[in-house]
XYZ file of C-alpha atoms in Angstrom:
700
model
C -107.855 311.299 -98.650
C -106.031 313.690 -101.005
C -102.955 312.784 -103.038
C -100.549 314.500 -100.634
C -101.924 312.652 -97.624
C -101.849 309.367 -99.530
C -98.213 309.808 -100.501
C -97.240 310.756 -96.930
C -99.030 307.687 -95.604
C -97.405 305.438 -98.183
C -93.913 306.720 -97.421
C -94.018 307.076 -93.625
C -96.324 304.287 -92.447
C -93.432 301.809 -92.486
C -91.488 303.895 -89.961
C -94.256 303.788 -87.335
C -95.005 301.180 -84.689
C -98.676 301.080 -85.637
C -100.154 297.630 -86.258
C -103.276 298.921 -87.955
C -104.343 297.086 -91.077
C -105.692 300.300 -92.602
C -102.142 301.558 -93.228
C -102.924 305.050 -92.013
C -100.595 307.297 -90.058
C -101.741 308.487 -86.628
C -103.451 311.824 -87.073
C -101.030 313.721 -84.811
C -97.976 312.443 -86.742
C -99.659 313.143 -90.069
C -100.352 316.687 -88.912
C -96.686 317.239 -88.026
C -95.550 315.956 -91.431
C -98.092 318.074 -93.314
C -96.919 321.097 -91.351
C -93.316 320.427 -92.408
C -94.345 320.235 -96.060
C -96.063 323.613 -95.858
C -93.334 325.259 -93.774
C -90.377 324.263 -95.954
C -92.168 323.939 -99.330
C -90.806 320.471 -100.027
C -92.293 317.314 -101.491
C -93.098 314.120 -99.517
C -90.178 312.440 -101.299
C -87.708 315.053 -100.054
C -89.158 314.829 -96.552
C -88.740 311.049 -96.687
C -85.064 311.422 -97.608
C -84.523 313.919 -94.783
C -86.161 311.537 -92.292
C -83.943 308.661 -93.475
C -80.816 310.749 -92.959
C -82.043 311.914 -89.546
C -82.963 308.357 -88.553
C -79.506 307.051 -89.523
C -77.868 309.567 -87.205
C -80.237 308.805 -84.350
C -79.733 305.054 -84.385
C -80.748 303.713 -87.773
C -83.620 301.283 -88.083
C -84.220 301.231 -84.290
C -85.487 304.813 -84.433
C -89.253 304.602 -84.932
C -91.516 307.453 -85.966
C -93.767 308.449 -83.075
C -95.080 311.842 -81.997
C -91.974 312.685 -79.964
C -89.647 311.634 -82.793
C -91.688 313.714 -85.268
C -91.375 316.797 -83.066
C -87.648 316.223 -82.550
C -87.308 315.828 -86.320
C -89.141 319.124 -86.825
C -86.859 320.911 -84.346
C -83.785 319.448 -86.037
C -84.860 320.740 -89.450
C -85.463 324.188 -87.984
C -82.040 324.237 -86.272
C -80.367 323.171 -89.516
C -82.062 325.974 -91.452
C -81.021 328.540 -88.854
C -77.409 327.340 -88.920
C -77.297 327.593 -92.700
C -78.759 331.105 -92.585
C -76.191 332.230 -90.015
C -73.280 330.752 -91.978
C -74.441 332.432 -95.206
C -74.833 335.767 -93.415
C -71.362 335.409 -91.899
C -69.908 334.603 -95.322
C -71.487 337.739 -96.792
C -70.115 339.860 -93.962
C -66.636 338.432 -94.389
C -66.543 339.357 -98.064
C -67.405 342.973 -97.241
C -64.468 343.448 -94.893
C -61.631 345.109 -96.778
C -58.379 345.951 -95.025
C -56.966 349.444 -95.411
C -54.028 349.757 -97.776
C -50.709 350.077 -95.837
C -48.732 353.283 -96.224
C -44.988 353.297 -96.366
C -44.688 356.471 -94.354
C -47.273 355.729 -91.713
C -46.983 354.646 -88.139
C -45.987 351.131 -89.099
C -43.343 352.171 -91.566
C -40.925 349.638 -90.116
C -43.157 346.739 -91.240
C -45.297 347.894 -94.145
C -47.042 344.633 -95.025
C -46.735 342.862 -91.667
C -44.032 340.594 -93.028
C -41.885 340.969 -89.864
C -44.779 340.125 -87.572
C -43.614 337.345 -85.252
C -40.049 337.388 -86.581
C -38.920 340.278 -84.372
C -40.807 339.595 -81.132
C -39.233 342.324 -78.949
C -39.984 345.164 -81.364
C -43.052 346.958 -80.011
C -45.930 347.883 -82.280
C -47.486 350.888 -80.571
C -50.699 350.813 -82.580
C -51.285 347.060 -82.583
C -54.918 346.268 -81.905
C -55.703 343.638 -79.360
C -58.849 341.629 -80.082
C -62.103 343.456 -80.519
C -61.774 346.279 -78.016
C -58.971 348.060 -79.863
C -56.709 348.457 -76.809
C -52.962 348.784 -77.364
C -50.465 346.314 -75.964
C -46.678 346.434 -75.889
C -45.057 343.149 -76.785
C -42.645 341.479 -74.440
C -39.472 339.926 -75.750
C -39.359 336.215 -75.046
C -36.058 335.473 -76.842
C -37.440 332.153 -78.081
C -37.566 330.625 -81.550
C -39.961 332.840 -83.508
C -43.267 331.275 -84.495
C -45.657 332.034 -87.324
C -48.591 334.351 -87.071
C -50.907 333.352 -84.262
C -54.048 333.707 -86.280
C -54.017 333.097 -90.017
C -57.121 334.281 -91.751
C -56.752 332.143 -94.860
C -58.874 329.020 -94.501
C -56.316 326.842 -96.293
C -53.394 327.896 -94.086
C -51.650 325.419 -91.846
C -52.746 325.445 -88.198
C -51.235 328.422 -86.418
C -50.704 326.858 -83.003
C -47.768 324.823 -81.756
C -49.906 321.707 -81.523
C -51.063 319.635 -84.448
C -54.872 319.365 -84.558
C -55.950 316.030 -83.226
C -59.439 314.642 -83.128
C -60.673 313.861 -79.640
C -62.866 310.865 -80.052
C -65.750 310.488 -77.676
C -67.906 307.396 -77.953
C -65.884 304.633 -79.620
C -67.654 302.535 -82.221
C -67.017 298.823 -81.766
C -67.126 297.200 -85.193
C -67.425 293.686 -83.771
C -70.615 294.582 -81.877
C -72.380 296.090 -84.902
C -75.985 295.132 -85.601
C -77.939 294.061 -88.693
C -75.008 292.107 -90.115
C -75.792 290.803 -93.591
C -79.110 292.633 -93.890
C -80.126 293.523 -97.445
C -81.131 297.183 -97.755
C -82.022 297.099 -101.463
C -82.359 294.317 -103.989
C -82.885 293.647 -107.681
C -84.150 290.307 -109.039
C -84.389 288.720 -105.616
C -86.086 285.649 -107.107
C -82.672 284.352 -108.183
C -81.286 282.203 -105.328
C -77.836 282.741 -103.877
C -75.461 280.006 -105.099
C -73.960 277.576 -102.637
C -70.208 277.829 -102.241
C -68.353 274.919 -103.890
C -66.379 272.451 -101.810
C -63.207 273.466 -103.624
C -62.252 276.573 -105.576
C -62.603 276.329 -109.379
C -59.675 274.933 -111.317
C -59.100 278.263 -113.083
C -60.500 281.766 -113.113
C -64.064 281.868 -114.441
C -63.838 285.527 -115.509
C -61.615 286.815 -118.275
C -60.755 290.514 -118.123
C -60.149 292.777 -121.087
C -59.421 296.494 -120.809
C -61.526 298.774 -123.001
C -59.641 301.882 -121.877
C -56.174 302.823 -123.079
C -54.537 303.104 -119.659
C -51.208 304.270 -121.078
C -52.709 307.696 -121.839
C -53.407 308.333 -118.140
C -49.738 308.635 -117.201
C -49.616 312.299 -118.188
C -47.786 314.956 -116.209
C -50.003 316.791 -113.779
C -49.821 320.525 -112.940
C -49.008 321.316 -116.573
C -52.438 322.282 -117.888
C -52.498 325.017 -120.536
C -55.480 327.334 -120.758
C -55.528 327.149 -124.562
C -55.644 323.339 -124.573
C -58.354 323.252 -121.913
C -60.557 325.674 -123.842
C -60.175 323.627 -127.029
C -61.254 320.448 -125.244
C -64.380 322.153 -123.893
C -65.107 323.695 -127.281
C -64.672 320.445 -129.206
C -67.093 318.626 -126.898
C -69.904 320.990 -127.913
C -69.148 320.552 -131.625
C -69.015 316.758 -131.273
C -72.492 316.624 -129.760
C -73.797 318.984 -132.428
C -72.559 316.569 -135.086
C -74.133 313.611 -133.251
C -77.508 315.335 -133.054
C -77.379 316.362 -136.702
C -76.702 312.788 -137.831
C -79.214 311.289 -135.417
C -82.103 313.554 -136.496
C -81.021 313.945 -140.160
C -80.882 317.719 -139.887
C -79.367 320.274 -142.224
C -76.863 322.960 -141.244
C -79.581 325.533 -141.827
C -81.642 324.012 -139.005
C -79.019 325.118 -136.488
C -78.328 328.665 -135.389
C -76.261 330.894 -133.147
C -78.121 331.390 -129.838
C -76.590 334.851 -129.308
C -77.723 336.244 -132.707
C -80.999 338.140 -132.836
C -83.503 336.436 -135.131
C -87.266 335.785 -135.129
C -86.743 332.362 -136.727
C -86.874 329.222 -134.601
C -83.537 327.376 -134.593
C -81.812 324.500 -132.831
C -78.787 325.410 -130.718
C -76.243 323.157 -129.013
C -74.179 324.425 -126.122
C -73.054 324.002 -122.536
C -75.124 324.972 -119.503
C -73.301 327.471 -117.285
C -73.982 330.089 -114.636
C -73.414 333.803 -115.013
C -72.274 333.953 -111.382
C -69.120 332.494 -109.853
C -70.847 331.975 -106.513
C -74.008 330.266 -105.403
C -76.010 327.414 -106.854
C -77.323 327.408 -110.390
C -80.864 328.807 -110.725
C -83.184 329.937 -113.502
C -82.077 333.559 -113.107
C -78.372 332.754 -113.541
C -78.805 330.080 -116.237
C -76.898 330.774 -119.459
C -76.004 328.766 -122.570
C -72.374 328.775 -123.663
C -71.853 328.221 -127.380
C -68.783 326.945 -129.182
C -66.491 329.356 -130.960
C -67.451 327.959 -134.353
C -71.229 327.807 -133.996
C -71.936 330.136 -131.096
C -69.187 332.776 -131.277
C -68.013 331.493 -127.874
C -70.572 333.757 -126.208
C -73.008 333.155 -123.374
C -76.679 333.999 -123.664
C -79.303 333.901 -120.874
C -82.015 331.260 -121.193
C -85.732 331.809 -120.646
C -87.468 328.553 -119.645
C -91.064 329.699 -119.163
C -92.297 327.501 -122.037
C -90.752 324.303 -120.647
C -92.981 322.224 -118.373
C -90.142 319.922 -117.312
C -86.370 320.282 -117.312
C -83.215 319.090 -115.556
C -80.061 321.200 -115.970
C -76.660 321.346 -114.290
C -73.385 323.208 -115.004
C -71.347 321.602 -117.787
C -74.300 319.766 -119.332
C -74.338 319.673 -123.133
C -77.880 320.385 -124.329
C -79.761 320.774 -127.605
C -82.498 323.394 -127.397
C -85.087 324.647 -129.836
C -86.230 328.254 -129.589
C -85.785 331.864 -130.673
C -83.809 334.969 -129.746
C -86.150 337.703 -130.966
C -84.724 340.543 -128.863
C -81.049 339.605 -128.798
C -81.090 339.710 -124.991
C -82.035 336.114 -124.193
C -82.867 332.804 -125.876
C -86.452 331.635 -125.325
C -86.520 327.837 -125.138
C -89.545 326.025 -126.520
C -88.184 322.457 -126.488
C -85.310 320.509 -124.973
C -84.174 317.864 -127.471
C -82.962 314.551 -125.934
C -79.394 313.603 -126.806
C -78.786 310.334 -128.690
C -77.553 307.451 -126.546
C -74.668 305.135 -127.249
C -75.586 301.699 -128.561
C -76.022 298.926 -126.012
C -73.221 296.372 -125.684
C -73.787 293.162 -127.691
C -71.989 289.901 -128.534
C -72.388 287.210 -131.161
C -73.791 283.789 -130.170
C -70.428 282.075 -130.649
C -68.769 284.541 -128.271
C -71.491 283.979 -125.689
C -70.968 280.208 -125.905
C -67.288 280.638 -125.065
C -68.149 282.868 -122.103
C -70.813 280.440 -120.858
C -68.261 277.611 -120.838
C -66.244 279.548 -118.264
C -69.100 279.136 -115.761
C -68.022 275.482 -115.295
C -65.905 274.960 -112.178
C -64.137 272.014 -113.820
C -64.326 269.804 -116.889
C -66.556 267.358 -114.962
C -69.183 270.014 -114.067
C -72.713 269.592 -115.363
C -73.271 272.173 -118.158
C -77.020 272.163 -117.423
C -76.495 273.077 -113.760
C -73.756 275.687 -113.679
C -72.903 277.884 -110.724
C -73.551 281.576 -111.487
C -70.801 284.165 -111.205
C -70.401 286.016 -107.907
C -68.964 289.539 -107.945
C -68.552 291.694 -104.840
C -68.154 295.484 -105.043
C -67.015 297.770 -102.220
C -66.024 301.417 -101.965
C -63.845 303.205 -99.404
C -63.288 304.395 -96.782
C -62.444 300.944 -95.462
C -62.079 301.859 -91.790
C -63.765 304.211 -89.340
C -62.389 307.598 -88.322
C -61.359 306.202 -84.935
C -58.662 303.752 -85.992
C -56.675 302.220 -88.817
C -57.456 298.567 -88.145
C -59.395 298.165 -91.445
C -61.760 295.678 -89.824
C -64.505 296.302 -92.448
C -62.055 295.445 -95.250
C -60.977 292.199 -93.573
C -64.603 291.222 -92.992
C -65.470 291.996 -96.614
C -62.604 289.842 -97.905
C -63.671 287.047 -95.545
C -67.161 287.168 -97.069
C -65.647 287.063 -100.561
C -63.500 284.065 -99.637
C -66.425 282.209 -98.033
C -68.584 282.613 -101.142
C -65.658 281.889 -103.493
C -66.258 285.127 -105.357
C -65.120 285.230 -108.973
C -64.232 288.925 -108.893
C -63.840 291.622 -106.250
C -63.942 295.316 -107.158
C -62.357 297.604 -104.558
C -62.854 301.323 -105.189
C -60.731 303.852 -103.279
C -59.965 305.685 -101.117
C -57.859 303.131 -99.221
C -55.641 305.452 -97.167
C -58.121 308.308 -96.995
C -56.474 311.735 -96.980
C -59.520 313.018 -95.070
C -59.116 310.443 -92.285
C -58.311 312.343 -89.032
C -55.367 310.105 -88.189
C -53.930 310.253 -91.710
C -54.138 314.016 -92.150
C -52.638 314.728 -88.692
C -49.999 311.982 -88.855
C -51.231 310.554 -85.546
C -50.714 306.859 -86.251
C -48.158 304.163 -85.510
C -45.471 303.303 -88.026
C -45.600 299.620 -89.132
C -43.376 297.753 -86.650
C -41.504 295.747 -89.280
C -39.829 298.811 -90.818
C -36.130 298.985 -89.982
C -35.935 302.749 -90.555
C -39.163 304.406 -89.324
C -37.847 307.893 -90.144
C -38.025 307.074 -93.852
C -41.466 305.449 -93.786
C -43.962 306.555 -96.451
C -47.668 306.215 -97.058
C -46.880 303.391 -99.480
C -45.380 301.461 -96.548
C -48.625 302.015 -94.661
C -50.583 300.714 -97.673
C -48.439 297.593 -97.821
C -48.936 296.959 -94.114
C -52.724 297.363 -94.017
C -54.015 296.720 -97.558
C -51.462 294.608 -99.415
C -51.154 292.108 -96.558
C -54.924 291.614 -96.538
C -54.970 291.087 -100.313
C -52.112 288.576 -100.104
C -53.967 286.555 -97.496
C -57.138 286.636 -99.604
C -55.268 285.536 -102.744
C -53.991 282.462 -100.911
C -57.534 281.475 -99.918
C -59.134 282.122 -103.355
C -56.353 282.026 -105.969
C -58.802 282.214 -108.921
C -60.543 285.442 -107.893
C -59.806 288.608 -109.870
C -59.218 291.649 -107.635
C -59.607 295.079 -109.255
C -58.215 298.183 -107.512
C -59.660 301.548 -108.572
C -57.802 304.640 -107.266
C -59.378 307.708 -105.706
C -58.424 311.370 -105.578
C -58.409 311.009 -101.782
C -55.717 308.300 -101.724
C -52.897 309.699 -99.597
C -50.338 307.246 -100.987
C -51.050 307.840 -104.698
C -48.833 310.267 -106.572
C -51.424 311.009 -109.284
C -54.080 313.170 -107.619
C -56.113 314.665 -110.481
C -58.974 313.392 -112.608
C -58.658 311.554 -114.999
C -56.414 309.557 -112.682
C -53.630 307.100 -113.437
C -53.555 303.612 -111.925
C -51.500 302.533 -108.925
C -47.930 301.464 -109.598
C -48.407 297.771 -108.927
C -44.775 296.946 -108.208
C -44.740 299.511 -105.372
C -47.661 297.887 -103.545
C -45.669 294.840 -102.443
C -48.348 292.292 -103.329
C -45.864 289.461 -103.835
C -47.155 286.198 -105.266
C -50.731 287.263 -104.500
C -50.474 290.109 -106.970
C -50.950 287.858 -109.990
C -54.738 288.179 -109.828
C -54.725 291.821 -108.687
C -55.366 294.333 -111.468
C -54.687 298.042 -110.925
C -56.859 300.144 -113.225
C -57.367 303.833 -113.912
C -60.065 306.214 -112.689
C -62.356 306.019 -114.649
C -62.176 302.598 -116.264
C -64.238 300.449 -118.610
C -63.368 296.781 -118.922
C -64.985 293.582 -120.131
C -65.720 290.714 -117.759
C -66.427 287.806 -120.060
C -69.194 289.152 -122.314
C -70.482 292.091 -120.254
C -68.878 295.512 -119.927
C -68.211 297.234 -116.618
C -67.746 301.007 -116.259
C -66.590 302.511 -112.967
C -65.151 305.590 -111.342
C -64.448 306.554 -107.738
C -65.913 310.055 -108.201
C -69.064 310.691 -106.179
C -70.869 312.047 -109.232
C -74.345 311.246 -107.859
C -73.846 313.539 -104.878
C -72.255 316.279 -106.987
C -75.130 316.266 -109.478
C -77.654 316.302 -106.645
C -76.025 319.403 -105.206
C -75.697 321.349 -108.464
C -78.754 320.485 -110.577
C -82.000 322.405 -111.012
C -85.180 320.526 -111.895
C -88.789 321.329 -112.611
C -92.015 319.563 -113.475
C -91.955 315.876 -114.330
C -88.156 315.673 -114.013
C -88.463 316.481 -110.308
C -90.555 313.359 -109.718
C -87.804 311.069 -111.016
C -85.717 309.378 -108.323
C -82.467 311.295 -107.711
C -80.362 308.178 -108.315
C -82.020 307.501 -111.655
C -81.812 311.171 -112.617
C -78.084 311.328 -111.879
C -77.328 308.026 -113.615
C -79.314 309.066 -116.689
C -77.285 312.276 -116.932
C -74.026 310.301 -116.799
C -75.222 307.912 -119.523
C -76.725 310.619 -121.729
C -73.690 312.909 -121.434
C -71.346 309.955 -122.158
C -68.998 311.056 -119.400
C -68.075 309.868 -115.906
C -67.803 313.564 -114.957
C -70.442 315.512 -116.920
C -70.410 318.313 -114.317
C -68.192 321.320 -115.096
C -66.829 322.835 -113.008
C -66.997 320.146 -110.304
C -68.508 320.993 -106.943
C -66.181 323.363 -105.090
C -64.470 321.874 -102.063
C -65.486 324.902 -99.988
C -69.172 324.019 -100.419
C -68.763 320.345 -99.501
C -67.973 321.092 -95.873
C -66.914 324.534 -94.688
C -63.556 324.829 -92.960
C -63.167 326.493 -89.580
C -60.826 329.458 -89.104
C -57.468 328.323 -87.716
C -56.821 329.405 -84.128
C -53.849 329.017 -81.834
C -55.216 326.122 -79.827
C -55.556 322.386 -80.337
C -58.544 321.463 -82.466
C -61.132 319.353 -80.653
C -63.574 317.068 -82.378
C -66.977 317.965 -80.967
C -69.785 315.501 -81.400
C -72.479 317.188 -83.421
C -76.198 317.190 -82.960
C -78.038 315.081 -85.541
C -78.408 317.052 -88.741
C -80.867 316.092 -91.460
C -79.315 316.091 -94.902
C -80.934 316.541 -98.283
C -82.547 313.863 -100.390
C -81.255 310.626 -98.943
C -77.694 311.717 -98.242
C -75.855 309.494 -95.817
C -74.767 310.709 -92.400
C -72.409 313.667 -92.594
C -69.175 313.768 -90.566
C -69.807 314.478 -86.892
C -68.175 317.872 -86.916
C -71.001 320.330 -87.394
C -70.330 322.049 -84.061
C -66.571 321.631 -84.185
C -65.642 322.097 -87.816
C -62.334 320.794 -89.033
C -59.708 323.338 -90.101
C -59.050 321.112 -93.126
C -61.008 321.519 -96.333
C -62.214 318.368 -98.112
C -59.951 317.184 -100.916
C -62.525 317.980 -103.585
C -62.226 317.088 -107.270
C -58.949 318.166 -108.813
C -59.443 318.251 -112.572
C -57.127 318.383 -115.568
C -59.436 319.772 -118.244
C -56.956 319.093 -121.048
C -57.441 315.337 -120.560
C -61.203 315.294 -119.969
C -61.584 313.115 -123.067
C -60.154 310.241 -121.003
C -63.143 310.541 -118.690
C -65.732 309.896 -121.401
C -67.692 306.711 -122.093
C -66.775 305.596 -125.597
C -68.210 303.236 -128.215
C -71.040 301.521 -126.295
C -73.065 301.841 -123.131
C -71.663 299.673 -120.327
C -73.816 296.843 -118.997
C -72.867 297.792 -115.428
C -72.104 301.288 -114.159
C -70.513 301.538 -110.697
C -71.064 304.974 -109.146
C -69.975 304.837 -105.473
C -71.424 307.596 -103.339
C -71.936 308.740 -99.761
C -75.626 308.544 -100.572
C -77.457 305.460 -99.433
C -76.497 302.356 -101.430
C -78.870 301.516 -104.256
C -79.298 299.617 -107.518
C -81.276 300.918 -110.514
C -81.820 299.996 -114.153
C -81.459 303.087 -116.342
C -81.521 302.862 -120.153
C -80.718 299.108 -119.952
C -77.669 299.875 -117.763
C -77.386 298.294 -114.324
C -76.385 301.242 -112.109
C -74.911 300.224 -108.745
C -74.005 302.449 -105.809
C -72.503 300.078 -103.209
C -72.366 302.829 -100.584
C -69.235 303.108 -98.442
C -67.900 300.020 -96.678
C -67.265 302.042 -93.542
C -68.846 305.211 -92.250
C -67.170 307.599 -89.861
C -68.810 306.077 -86.804
C -70.646 303.060 -88.170
C -70.458 300.075 -90.476
C -71.415 300.529 -94.119
C -72.596 298.463 -97.072
C -71.307 296.682 -100.165
C -72.867 295.262 -103.345
C -73.158 291.580 -104.233
C -73.893 290.490 -107.799
C -75.000 287.009 -108.857
C -74.964 286.682 -112.656
C -76.644 283.879 -114.575
C -75.296 282.836 -118.009
C -76.837 284.440 -121.105
C -79.140 281.954 -122.841
C -78.972 282.132 -126.641
C -82.181 281.239 -128.490
C -82.288 279.263 -131.740
C -83.588 282.311 -133.575
C -80.606 284.381 -132.383
C -78.192 281.643 -133.463
C -79.776 281.499 -136.884
C -79.404 285.244 -137.447
C -75.809 285.154 -136.162
C -75.714 288.840 -135.301
C -74.818 290.613 -132.117
C -77.381 290.071 -129.351
C -77.874 292.355 -126.353
C -76.510 291.062 -123.063
C -79.641 292.049 -121.065
C -77.739 291.806 -117.825
C -80.514 293.451 -115.811
C -82.721 290.430 -116.523
C -80.273 287.757 -115.366
C -78.361 289.420 -112.518
C -79.331 289.546 -108.876
C -77.911 292.548 -107.034
C -78.033 293.013 -103.266
C -76.896 295.999 -101.223
C -75.656 294.244 -98.067
C -74.701 295.583 -94.649
C -71.157 294.556 -93.805
């Protein structure tokens, strides 16, 4: 059995119904899988991710891999490839269509630029083209209120019809009848037992919070970005990393060079990875290195990577490369130098003793038998696309109350701007409002979210609740990254708001001795879409690869520019008819991506929100001083937990999917034991959280 067959068997045997003890795939299924590898030139790992995504859409774990399922999977991949090819061809054709320039003295002299179209309905246009056949039609006066153009070509225009697009929901997902409740999809340190809930809540909060981010700097004015300031921020970031590398490797200034200058000498260059094309994904042909104005003349030079056996690059990445530019046309890379990492977080033994004392529920608790900390982490959306009942959120808070959680981290979006009912306005106003005509999204937040948090605070008054905003929050006035916190007094939390902390996006804070870093950006998915890899780097798990890039680049958003909203999910052209939500055929997605919205056949006329960015304040999105012990990176990708460079990286998944229940993360943290040798030295000791924390990705 060759290596390829062994890896296929290892990855796909668990999906089959076979009871064989030899752990071999049936020959007919193995043949289908081997054919897919050859046909699409992908690795067994990528094929495994595509099968997981396909299986989730076809019924999750109940969908077993047999010969029929393998053939259906093959047909689905082929249909997906054909759809992508057609959409790319259509996009190329659309860009080639150029309208003729209007002439003031021509046949349409009365309306040169079409600005009167629709405003004067009984004025005939003798040469107006009707549809595709080019026939002429004389307009009839209807003497009604004029409407806008019937068909607006711009994909971001408002719908042209008289009816607001409304999603027609077919099969309704019943949250109460969901299956696999409480199942653990991924786990770290499962040998640690789950603690039993105490009979009574602790006398006081067992976690003390301390902000490590200056949140006052996030209240800047948006839509005021200056090009000069943005360019300086990008330029300074390159120079800062150059200084870090020079100090880390004890290099001289003469060891560095300008990548755009022709020279036969081998030099080290530091710059930003970019693409020489404004369209399309980064590839080796479009890869360029952008230097700073001080050390690289601000120029871009193509990179030649033939000498590298392994690499992982993405737009915006700061890299240190060794090589030569003998011809002046391109920089030949011979080595990619790893960037220095931030120091790991550490505390002195006396500080750890104080933190360990907080594990006691009361003064009478046994210090030798303490109850570990319980932290629950969830990420929005918090309700399905079919309603605004927020049943997953209520269930999650019930689980937190039952286990007497010490902290709950809720990452937005809460009122998702991409929710069909939110973006169309097709929802009921909270009944308690005396003036419904003046209702706002903040009122909706108070009704659905704040009321749930108030009820939870009454049940567990010692639990810290942390609210992290999202760029997709419809009620939040600050809609760019880095993002300011919610205005707490507007949320109407009442007495329950004492333990609720509104933080910025991103945010680093200390919980007792360990440090927590978090952001609501789906950076894992963005990096997966934009990166190029080769050699050994390709064999690294995509979650670990993305998390390592975040840690190494010292930024919650190392990608620049962020993934364009047009590429996340293409928008449909707006037509003069009500939009209908059409249930899509199952579509396999790339590398473990969760189920996409069911609108492949009936695309929404609304573009995704995307990542609005204020480049002038990108410094607020960096990880400063030390590496966090925990890094929360919520993503639409399947929930996971990894240990990368001594950092516990957690993707809780989304609490609710568009037509299904989601997942959340549960952490159980044991106290840090201080040895006699560490006490004697009395220096900072590493927290080593990955050794003493159990993490479960749990189905809600």
